[in-house]
Short mmCIF file of C-alpha atoms in Angstrom, two decimals:
data_model
loop_
_atom_site.label_atom_id
_atom_site.label_comp_id
_atom_site.label_asym_id
_atom_site.label_seq_id
_atom_site.Cartn_x
_atom_site.Cartn_y
_atom_site.Cartn_z
CA MET A 1 0.13 0.26 40.51
CA SER A 2 3.73 0.01 41.69
CA GLU A 3 6.74 0.09 39.38
CA ALA A 4 7.52 -3.57 40.07
CA ALA A 5 3.97 -4.62 39.15
CA LEU A 6 4.18 -2.67 35.90
CA ALA A 7 7.50 -4.32 35.10
CA VAL A 8 6.03 -7.77 35.75
CA SER A 9 2.98 -6.93 33.61
CA GLU A 10 5.20 -5.82 30.74
CA ILE A 11 7.28 -8.99 31.07
CA ASP A 12 4.13 -11.13 30.91
CA LYS A 13 3.30 -9.60 27.51
CA LEU A 14 6.67 -10.55 25.93
CA CYS A 15 7.64 -13.79 24.18
CA THR A 16 9.13 -16.28 26.65
CA TYR A 17 11.52 -17.77 24.05
CA PRO A 18 15.09 -17.39 25.43
CA GLY A 19 16.51 -14.02 24.32
CA CYS A 20 13.34 -12.88 22.46
CA THR A 21 11.81 -9.44 23.25
CA ARG A 22 8.94 -9.46 20.74
CA PRO A 23 5.32 -9.40 21.96
CA ARG A 24 3.32 -12.57 22.22
CA ARG A 25 0.94 -13.67 19.45
CA PRO A 26 -1.95 -16.18 19.41
CA ASP A 27 -1.28 -19.72 18.25
CA PRO A 28 -1.81 -19.65 14.43
CA ALA A 29 -3.15 -23.21 14.46
CA THR A 30 -5.74 -22.89 17.23
CA GLY A 31 -6.10 -19.12 17.79
CA ARG A 32 -5.65 -19.63 21.52
CA PRO A 33 -3.41 -17.29 23.58
CA SER A 34 0.24 -18.25 23.43
CA ARG A 35 3.35 -17.42 25.40
CA TYR A 36 5.42 -17.02 22.25
CA CYS A 37 5.62 -14.67 19.27
CA GLU A 38 5.21 -17.53 16.75
CA ARG A 39 7.89 -15.94 14.51
CA ALA A 40 11.46 -16.81 13.54
CA ASP A 41 14.45 -14.55 14.11
CA GLU A 42 15.45 -12.16 11.33
CA GLY A 43 18.77 -13.96 10.83
CA GLY A 44 17.01 -17.31 10.48
CA GLY A 45 16.33 -20.10 12.92
CA PRO A 46 13.34 -21.97 14.33
CA ILE A 47 9.92 -20.43 14.88
CA HIS A 48 9.39 -19.41 18.50
CA ASN A 49 6.85 -21.86 19.92
CA ARG A 50 6.52 -24.30 22.80
CA GLY A 51 8.65 -27.09 21.31
CA THR A 52 11.51 -24.92 20.03
CA ALA A 53 11.58 -22.91 23.29
CA TRP A 54 11.91 -26.10 25.29
CA LYS A 55 14.81 -27.27 23.14
CA ALA A 56 16.46 -23.84 23.30
CA ARG A 57 16.28 -23.83 27.11
CA ARG A 58 17.75 -27.33 27.23
CA ALA A 59 20.53 -26.28 24.86
CA HIS A 60 21.17 -23.16 26.97
CA THR A 61 21.50 -25.22 30.17
CA GLY A 62 23.79 -27.76 28.45
CA ASP A 63 21.33 -30.67 28.73
CA ALA A 64 20.57 -30.98 25.01
CA PRO A 65 22.29 -33.87 23.19
CA PRO A 66 23.96 -33.33 19.77
CA ARG A 67 21.42 -33.14 16.93
CA GLU A 68 21.51 -33.15 13.18
CA ASP A 69 20.77 -29.88 11.34
CA GLY A 70 17.17 -29.34 10.39
CA LEU A 71 15.64 -31.67 12.99
CA THR A 72 13.46 -29.12 14.80
CA ALA A 73 10.27 -31.14 15.35
CA PRO A 74 10.23 -32.99 18.68
CA VAL A 75 8.23 -35.82 17.13
CA SER A 76 10.88 -36.37 14.46
CA MET A 77 13.62 -36.31 17.08
CA ALA A 78 11.64 -38.74 19.20
CA ARG A 79 11.32 -41.05 16.18
CA ALA A 80 15.05 -40.82 15.46
CA THR A 81 16.22 -41.76 18.94
CA LEU A 82 13.03 -43.02 20.56
CA GLU A 83 14.49 -45.83 22.61
CA GLN A 84 17.39 -43.71 23.87
CA ARG A 85 15.09 -40.82 24.79
CA LEU A 86 12.63 -43.10 26.54
CA SER A 87 15.44 -44.65 28.55
CA GLU A 88 16.68 -41.14 29.45
CA LEU A 89 13.24 -39.82 30.48
CA PRO A 90 13.40 -40.92 34.16
CA GLY A 91 16.82 -39.30 34.59
CA ARG A 92 15.66 -36.17 32.79
CA PHE A 93 12.61 -35.91 35.02
CA GLU A 94 14.79 -36.34 38.09
CA ASP A 95 17.17 -33.60 36.87
CA LEU A 96 14.19 -31.33 36.16
CA ARG A 97 12.76 -31.96 39.61
CA GLN A 98 16.13 -31.16 41.21
CA TYR A 99 16.38 -28.02 39.08
CA LEU A 100 12.87 -26.89 40.04
CA ASP A 101 13.55 -27.65 43.71
CA GLY A 102 16.65 -25.45 43.52
CA VAL A 103 14.61 -22.71 41.86
CA VAL A 104 12.00 -22.91 44.64
CA LEU A 105 14.74 -22.70 47.30
CA ASP A 106 16.22 -19.69 45.53
CA LEU A 107 12.76 -18.11 45.35
CA ARG A 108 12.23 -18.69 49.02
CA ALA A 109 15.62 -17.21 49.86
CA ALA A 110 15.07 -14.24 47.56
CA GLY A 111 11.52 -13.60 48.84
CA ASP A 112 12.35 -13.87 52.53
CA VAL A 113 10.51 -10.79 53.94
CA GLU A 114 12.06 -11.19 57.38
CA ALA A 115 15.53 -10.94 55.88
CA ALA A 116 14.43 -7.82 54.01
CA GLY A 117 13.03 -6.33 57.23
CA SER A 118 16.25 -7.15 59.01
CA GLU A 119 18.19 -5.37 56.34
CA VAL A 120 15.87 -2.32 56.66
CA GLU A 121 16.24 -2.25 60.43
CA ASP A 122 19.99 -2.54 60.12
CA ALA A 123 19.91 0.29 57.63
CA HIS A 124 17.82 2.43 60.02
CA ARG A 125 20.19 1.63 62.86
CA GLU A 126 23.23 2.44 60.79
CA ALA A 127 22.02 5.81 59.66
CA LEU A 128 18.79 7.68 59.29
CA THR A 129 20.28 9.35 56.26
CA LYS A 130 20.19 6.00 54.43
CA VAL A 131 16.42 5.55 54.72
CA THR A 132 15.87 6.46 51.10
CA GLU A 133 18.53 3.98 50.02
CA ALA A 134 16.95 1.31 52.20
CA GLU A 135 13.53 1.95 50.64
CA ARG A 136 15.07 1.67 47.20
CA ARG A 137 16.67 -1.61 48.18
CA ALA A 138 13.33 -2.83 49.51
CA ALA A 139 11.69 -1.94 46.20
CA ALA A 140 14.49 -3.80 44.41
CA ALA A 141 13.92 -6.78 46.65
CA GLU A 142 10.21 -6.65 45.82
CA ARG A 143 10.97 -6.54 42.12
CA THR A 144 13.34 -9.44 42.57
CA ALA A 145 10.61 -11.36 44.35
CA ARG A 146 8.16 -10.58 41.56
CA SER A 147 10.71 -11.69 38.96
CA ALA A 148 11.36 -14.83 40.96
CA GLU A 149 7.64 -15.54 41.10
CA ALA A 150 7.41 -15.00 37.34
CA ALA A 151 10.40 -17.31 36.86
CA ALA A 152 8.72 -19.90 39.08
CA LYS A 153 5.55 -19.58 37.05
CA ALA A 154 7.53 -19.92 33.82
CA ALA A 155 9.32 -22.95 35.26
CA GLN A 156 5.96 -24.50 36.16
CA GLU A 157 4.69 -23.83 32.64
CA GLU A 158 7.89 -25.27 31.21
CA ARG A 159 7.37 -28.35 33.35
CA GLU A 160 3.81 -28.64 32.08
CA GLU A 161 5.09 -28.23 28.53
CA ALA A 162 7.72 -30.90 29.15
CA ASP A 163 5.01 -33.22 30.52
CA ALA A 164 2.86 -32.52 27.45
CA LEU A 165 5.79 -33.20 25.14
CA THR A 166 6.51 -36.38 27.07
CA GLU A 167 2.92 -37.52 26.65
CA GLU A 168 3.06 -36.71 22.94
CA ALA A 169 6.35 -38.58 22.59
CA THR A 170 4.91 -41.55 24.51
CA ALA A 171 1.81 -41.61 22.30
CA GLU A 172 3.97 -41.28 19.19
CA ALA A 173 6.19 -44.10 20.44
CA ALA A 174 3.14 -46.30 21.00
CA ARG A 175 1.86 -45.49 17.51
CA ILE A 176 5.29 -46.17 15.98
CA LYS A 177 5.50 -49.44 17.89
CA ALA A 178 2.03 -50.47 16.66
CA ASP A 179 2.96 -49.51 13.08
CA ALA A 180 6.23 -51.42 13.39
CA GLN A 181 4.40 -54.50 14.69
CA ALA A 182 1.90 -54.25 11.82
CA GLU A 183 4.75 -53.89 9.32
CA ILE A 184 6.55 -56.87 10.89
CA ALA A 185 3.38 -58.98 10.63
CA HIS A 186 2.93 -57.88 7.01
CA ALA A 187 6.60 -58.66 6.36
CA HIS A 188 6.12 -62.15 7.83
CA GLU A 189 3.13 -62.65 5.54
CA ARG A 190 5.13 -61.50 2.51
CA LEU A 191 7.99 -63.75 3.62
CA ALA A 192 5.63 -66.75 3.82
CA VAL A 193 4.25 -65.97 0.35
CA ALA A 194 7.78 -65.52 -1.01
CA GLU A 195 8.91 -68.80 0.57
CA ALA A 196 5.93 -70.62 -0.94
CA GLY A 197 6.64 -69.10 -4.36
CA PHE A 198 10.31 -69.93 -4.06
CA ALA A 199 9.47 -73.52 -3.08
CA ALA A 200 7.17 -73.81 -6.11
CA LYS A 201 9.83 -72.35 -8.38
CA LEU A 202 12.42 -74.67 -6.84
CA ALA A 203 10.17 -77.68 -7.48
CA GLU A 204 9.61 -76.49 -11.05
CA ARG A 205 13.35 -76.04 -11.50
CA ASP A 206 13.97 -79.55 -10.11
CA ALA A 207 11.45 -80.94 -12.60
CA GLU A 208 13.16 -79.04 -15.42
CA VAL A 209 16.56 -80.33 -14.28
CA GLU A 210 15.21 -83.90 -14.19
CA GLN A 211 13.76 -83.46 -17.69
CA ALA A 212 17.09 -82.05 -18.78
CA ARG A 213 18.86 -85.09 -17.38
CA ARG A 214 16.50 -87.35 -19.30
CA ASP A 215 17.09 -85.31 -22.46
CA VAL A 216 20.85 -85.57 -21.95
CA ALA A 217 20.53 -89.34 -21.47
CA ALA A 218 18.48 -89.57 -24.69
CA ALA A 219 21.05 -87.42 -26.47
CA ARG A 220 23.79 -89.73 -25.22
CA VAL A 221 21.84 -92.76 -26.54
CA GLU A 222 21.41 -91.00 -29.89
CA ALA A 223 25.11 -90.12 -29.92
CA ALA A 224 25.99 -93.76 -29.15
CA ALA A 225 23.72 -94.86 -32.01
CA ALA A 226 25.40 -92.34 -34.28
CA VAL A 227 28.82 -93.63 -33.22
CA ALA A 228 27.65 -97.20 -33.90
CA ALA A 229 26.38 -96.10 -37.33
CA GLN A 230 29.70 -94.42 -37.99
CA ASN A 231 31.54 -97.58 -36.96
CA ALA A 232 29.28 -99.63 -39.25
CA ALA A 233 29.93 -97.21 -42.08
CA THR A 234 33.66 -97.43 -41.38
CA ALA A 235 33.49 -101.25 -41.43
CA GLU A 236 31.49 -101.14 -44.69
CA ALA A 237 34.10 -98.82 -46.18
CA ALA A 238 36.82 -101.24 -45.04
CA ARG A 239 34.96 -104.07 -46.72
CA GLU A 240 34.64 -101.95 -49.86
CA ARG A 241 38.35 -101.27 -49.71
CA ASP A 242 39.02 -105.02 -49.35
CA THR A 243 36.72 -105.70 -52.32
CA ALA A 244 38.51 -103.06 -54.37
CA ALA A 245 41.84 -104.59 -53.37
CA GLY A 246 40.54 -108.00 -54.52
CA LEU A 247 39.42 -106.47 -57.82
CA ARG A 248 42.81 -104.87 -58.23
CA GLN A 249 44.45 -108.22 -57.58
CA GLU A 250 42.12 -109.87 -60.08
CA LEU A 251 42.90 -107.16 -62.62
CA ASP A 252 46.60 -107.70 -62.09
CA ASN A 253 46.11 -111.43 -62.59
CA THR A 254 44.13 -110.74 -65.78
CA ARG A 255 46.87 -108.46 -67.00
CA ARG A 256 49.45 -111.12 -66.30
CA ASP A 257 47.32 -113.73 -68.12
CA LEU A 258 46.92 -111.37 -71.07
CA GLN A 259 50.63 -110.75 -71.13
CA SER A 260 51.24 -114.47 -71.04
CA ALA A 261 48.72 -114.95 -73.89
CA ARG A 262 50.45 -112.23 -75.87
CA SER A 263 53.79 -113.89 -75.24
CA GLU A 264 52.44 -117.23 -76.37
CA PHE A 265 50.80 -115.61 -79.39
CA GLN A 266 54.05 -113.91 -80.27
CA ALA A 267 55.86 -117.22 -79.89
CA GLN A 268 53.33 -118.86 -82.18
CA ILE A 269 53.73 -116.06 -84.71
CA ASP A 270 57.47 -116.45 -84.53
CA ALA A 271 57.15 -120.20 -84.97
CA ALA A 272 54.78 -119.68 -87.90
CA ARG A 273 57.19 -117.28 -89.52
CA HIS A 274 59.99 -119.73 -88.94
CA ASP A 275 57.90 -122.49 -90.45
CA LEU A 276 56.99 -120.19 -93.34
CA GLN A 277 60.63 -119.48 -94.01
CA GLU A 278 61.48 -123.16 -93.84
CA ALA A 279 58.56 -124.00 -96.13
CA ALA A 280 59.46 -121.39 -98.72
CA ALA A 281 61.31 -124.03 -100.67
CA GLU A 282 58.49 -126.38 -100.49
CA ALA A 283 55.58 -124.38 -101.94
CA ALA A 284 52.99 -127.10 -102.00
CA THR A 285 53.48 -128.08 -98.43
CA ILE A 286 53.96 -124.48 -97.38
CA ARG A 287 50.55 -123.42 -98.77
CA VAL A 288 48.87 -126.01 -96.62
CA ALA A 289 51.01 -125.07 -93.64
CA LEU A 290 50.47 -121.37 -94.48
CA ALA A 291 46.73 -121.84 -94.63
CA GLU A 292 46.83 -123.57 -91.28
CA ALA A 293 49.09 -120.87 -89.91
CA ARG A 294 46.72 -118.19 -91.22
CA ALA A 295 43.82 -119.98 -89.65
CA GLN A 296 45.73 -120.23 -86.37
CA ALA A 297 46.75 -116.59 -86.64
CA ALA A 298 43.14 -115.56 -87.25
CA ALA A 299 42.03 -117.63 -84.29
CA ALA A 300 44.82 -116.18 -82.17
CA GLU A 301 43.86 -112.68 -83.30
CA ARG A 302 40.25 -113.34 -82.47
CA ALA A 303 41.36 -114.66 -79.09
CA SER A 304 43.47 -111.56 -78.64
CA ASP A 305 40.53 -109.33 -79.58
CA SER A 306 38.29 -111.24 -77.23
CA ALA A 307 40.86 -110.94 -74.45
CA ARG A 308 41.20 -107.23 -75.21
CA GLU A 309 37.42 -106.78 -75.11
CA SER A 310 37.25 -108.76 -71.86
CA LEU A 311 39.98 -106.55 -70.41
CA GLU A 312 38.15 -103.39 -71.47
CA SER A 313 34.91 -104.75 -70.01
CA LEU A 314 36.74 -105.63 -66.80
CA ARG A 315 38.22 -102.19 -66.67
CA GLY A 316 34.77 -100.64 -67.17
CA ASP A 317 33.31 -102.84 -64.46
CA LEU A 318 36.17 -101.93 -62.14
CA GLU A 319 35.69 -98.22 -62.82
CA ARG A 320 31.94 -98.53 -62.25
CA GLN A 321 32.53 -100.40 -59.02
CA ARG A 322 35.03 -97.79 -57.95
CA ALA A 323 32.59 -95.00 -58.81
CA GLU A 324 29.77 -96.80 -57.01
CA ALA A 325 31.98 -97.44 -53.98
CA GLN A 326 33.10 -93.78 -53.98
CA SER A 327 29.49 -92.62 -54.36
CA GLU A 328 28.35 -94.89 -51.54
CA ARG A 329 31.20 -93.67 -49.36
CA GLU A 330 30.27 -90.04 -50.12
CA VAL A 331 26.61 -90.77 -49.38
CA LEU A 332 27.52 -92.52 -46.14
CA ARG A 333 29.95 -89.75 -45.20
CA THR A 334 27.36 -87.06 -45.98
CA ALA A 335 24.61 -88.90 -44.11
CA HIS A 336 26.91 -89.49 -41.16
CA ALA A 337 28.02 -85.85 -41.13
CA GLU A 338 24.38 -84.71 -41.30
CA GLN A 339 23.44 -87.08 -38.49
CA LEU A 340 26.33 -85.83 -36.36
CA ALA A 341 25.48 -82.20 -37.15
CA GLN A 342 21.80 -82.78 -36.33
CA LEU A 343 22.70 -84.54 -33.09
CA GLN A 344 25.10 -81.73 -32.21
CA ARG A 345 22.43 -79.14 -32.98
CA ASN A 346 19.87 -81.05 -30.91
CA ALA A 347 22.32 -81.37 -28.03
CA ASP A 348 23.28 -77.68 -28.30
CA ASP A 349 19.61 -76.66 -28.38
CA ARG A 350 18.84 -78.78 -25.33
CA VAL A 351 21.90 -77.47 -23.49
CA SER A 352 20.96 -73.88 -24.43
CA VAL A 353 17.37 -74.36 -23.27
CA LEU A 354 18.51 -76.00 -20.04
CA THR A 355 21.12 -73.30 -19.45
CA GLU A 356 18.55 -70.56 -19.99
CA ALA A 357 16.09 -72.32 -17.69
CA LEU A 358 18.77 -72.75 -15.04
CA HIS A 359 19.86 -69.11 -15.35
CA ALA A 360 16.23 -67.98 -15.15
CA ALA A 361 15.68 -70.12 -12.04
CA ARG A 362 18.85 -68.77 -10.45
CA GLU A 363 17.88 -65.19 -11.32
CA MET A 364 14.38 -65.66 -9.87
CA ALA A 365 15.87 -67.21 -6.74
CA ARG A 366 18.41 -64.36 -6.44
CA LEU A 367 15.66 -61.77 -6.88
CA ALA A 368 13.45 -63.52 -4.33
CA LEU A 369 16.19 -63.83 -1.68
CA PRO A 370 17.14 -60.08 -1.43
CA THR A 371 13.41 -59.22 -1.26
CA THR A 372 13.02 -61.69 1.59
CA ASN A 373 16.08 -60.29 3.38
CA THR A 374 14.79 -56.72 2.95
CA ASP A 375 11.37 -57.69 4.34
CA GLU A 376 12.98 -59.37 7.31
CA GLN A 377 15.08 -56.29 7.99
#
């Protein structure tokens, strides 16, 4: 076997990952022969396999687009920028075809045997002493041809690998599209269910709002009744005040009458004393007049006592009426205050219940809307 054939045989046993010189190993997943060592570099990096070698060659030729760190799986990259990659596939295939056509032309130029023979003949014509050098150059040309053939074979394999990756990416894109369509259909179903639930909740909230309006109207009617009761109580208190004023006026009149009676009684006493003094000289007539005066004085005293008792009774009646009026006013005021407090509590309870119901409806609507927006997205 020639030296060139041995070199090609040794090259065929090495990993074809760019820059790797380790021997090839079988595919750990299938056990089939592989063109790669299936190991990562000692300093770190991706495992040498078909996908990573393809990306490394693209990066080496400057055709690889910028990628995020850690995205080494071609399927993941295809998912990340599927539409862009699919739109770039025709151009990439065209570039690859042009590249392979150039490689084939280079191989043809490098493996041109006639050109090699021409060079040998020229070398023989130039000098017979350079025959050995010409043979060495011929051997180098043969090795170059072998290397070119190996490169062409590797390029063909790379093309096959690129086609396989393209098929995988296309299948993955179809699967992703089917999954996306299924998710969209499921999202539409969830959206329809959410819309139906939201419509039901909205109808329930409208019913609660209508009931709240009716409750507010009833509360307003009750408040109006309470105000009317308060006005009636105020009018009754005014009448009580007028009655008390009349009693006071009557008491004042009674006091004036009593004072007048006292004045008259005092005048009578003074007249009786005057008569008694005038009748001192006339004893017989004075006794009769004195007896009459005593009788009149007793009657006047009884009248005074009766007037005094009437005044005390009137005062007692007035005090009782005042106490009763005050008690009735306190009872009315307390009842009115309790009615107002109860109405206020009822109104506050209704407002609190309605506010909580409204807040709950708004919260449920707010929670339903972001879920709907998320499903749509």
